[in-house]
Every structure is written in structure tokens, then in C-alpha cells.
Amino acid sequence: MEGKIRDNFIKILSGELKYTSSNLAFNMLISKLQKKIIAAPESVDSCLEEIEGFVVKYPLIAKVDFVNIAAL
């Protein structure tokens, strides 16, 4: 995950940035990870790894959503 995208994902997961995907499953993952970070703020790296694992399974999300997230 590139620097700008990684930084913006951290902001999204911590609630500093708002992002809504057109993909329901990706929105559900983001919501789940936001709750995980609220409960355990030190879990940021594992949350980013979970996003990367999701994107490996569904590469179209990386193509569409990562471009949008980088533009935030």
C-alpha cells in the first residue's frame, strides 16, 4: 500500500476522514475495522493488513477505491 493511500486509510479508520465506497462489502470492512481501532488503537497495522488481504481477493476495489482514497 502506497504512502498517501496508507495515510488516508489510517485517517478513515480513525474517523478523521469520511469515505463511502460504492462496494457494500468494502464499506462493511471499513466499519468493522473502525470499531476495532476504537477498541484497540494499537491495532492499526493489523487493520491495514486486513484491508490488503481483502484487496488481494477483490482487486477491482484497489483499482477503483484506492484511486478515490488517494484523492482525499
Coordinates of C-alpha atoms in Angstrom, one line a residue:
M1 CA 0.0 0.0 0.0
E2 CA 1.4 3.3 -1.1
G3 CA 2.2 6.1 1.4
K4 CA -0.7 8.5 0.5
I5 CA -3.2 5.7 0.4
R6 CA -1.9 4.2 3.7
D7 CA -2.1 7.6 5.4
N8 CA -5.6 8.2 4.2
F9 CA -6.7 4.7 5.3
I10 CA -5.4 5.4 8.7
K11 CA -7.4 8.7 8.8
I12 CA -10.5 6.9 7.5
L13 CA -10.2 4.2 10.1
S14 CA -9.6 6.7 12.9
G15 CA -12.5 8.8 11.8
E16 CA -10.6 11.8 10.7
L17 CA -11.8 11.3 7.0
K18 CA -15.1 10.1 5.8
Y19 CA -15.2 7.7 2.9
T20 CA -18.0 5.7 1.4
S21 CA -17.3 3.1 -1.3
S22 CA -19.8 2.0 -3.9
N23 CA -19.0 -1.5 -2.7
L24 CA -21.1 -2.7 0.2
A25 CA -18.6 -5.3 1.3
F26 CA -15.8 -2.8 1.4
N27 CA -17.9 -0.4 3.5
M28 CA -18.7 -3.2 5.9
L29 CA -15.0 -4.0 6.3
I30 CA -14.1 -0.3 6.9
S31 CA -16.9 -0.1 9.5
K32 CA -15.7 -3.3 11.2
L33 CA -12.1 -2.0 11.3
Q34 CA -13.1 1.4 12.6
K35 CA -14.8 -0.3 15.6
K36 CA -11.7 -2.5 16.1
I37 CA -9.4 0.6 16.2
I38 CA -11.7 2.3 18.7
A39 CA -11.5 -0.8 21.0
A40 CA -7.7 -1.2 20.4
P41 CA -5.9 1.8 18.9
E42 CA -2.7 -0.2 18.6
S43 CA -4.3 -2.5 16.0
V44 CA -3.8 -0.1 13.1
D45 CA -1.2 -2.2 11.4
S46 CA -3.3 -5.4 11.6
C47 CA -6.3 -3.5 10.2
L48 CA -4.2 -2.3 7.2
E49 CA -3.1 -5.9 6.6
E50 CA -6.7 -7.0 6.7
I51 CA -7.5 -4.3 4.0
E52 CA -4.6 -5.6 1.9
G53 CA -5.9 -9.1 2.2
F54 CA -9.3 -8.1 1.1
V55 CA -7.9 -6.3 -1.9
V56 CA -5.9 -9.3 -2.9
K57 CA -9.2 -11.2 -3.1
Y58 CA -11.1 -8.4 -4.8
P59 CA -8.6 -6.4 -7.0
L60 CA -11.2 -4.3 -8.6
I61 CA -11.6 -2.5 -5.3
A62 CA -8.0 -1.5 -5.4
K63 CA -8.4 -0.2 -8.9
V64 CA -11.5 1.9 -8.1
D65 CA -11.5 2.8 -4.4
F66 CA -7.7 3.2 -3.9
V67 CA -7.7 5.9 -6.6
N68 CA -10.6 7.7 -4.8
I69 CA -8.9 7.3 -1.4
A70 CA -5.6 8.7 -2.7
A71 CA -7.5 11.8 -3.9
L72 CA -9.0 12.6 -0.5

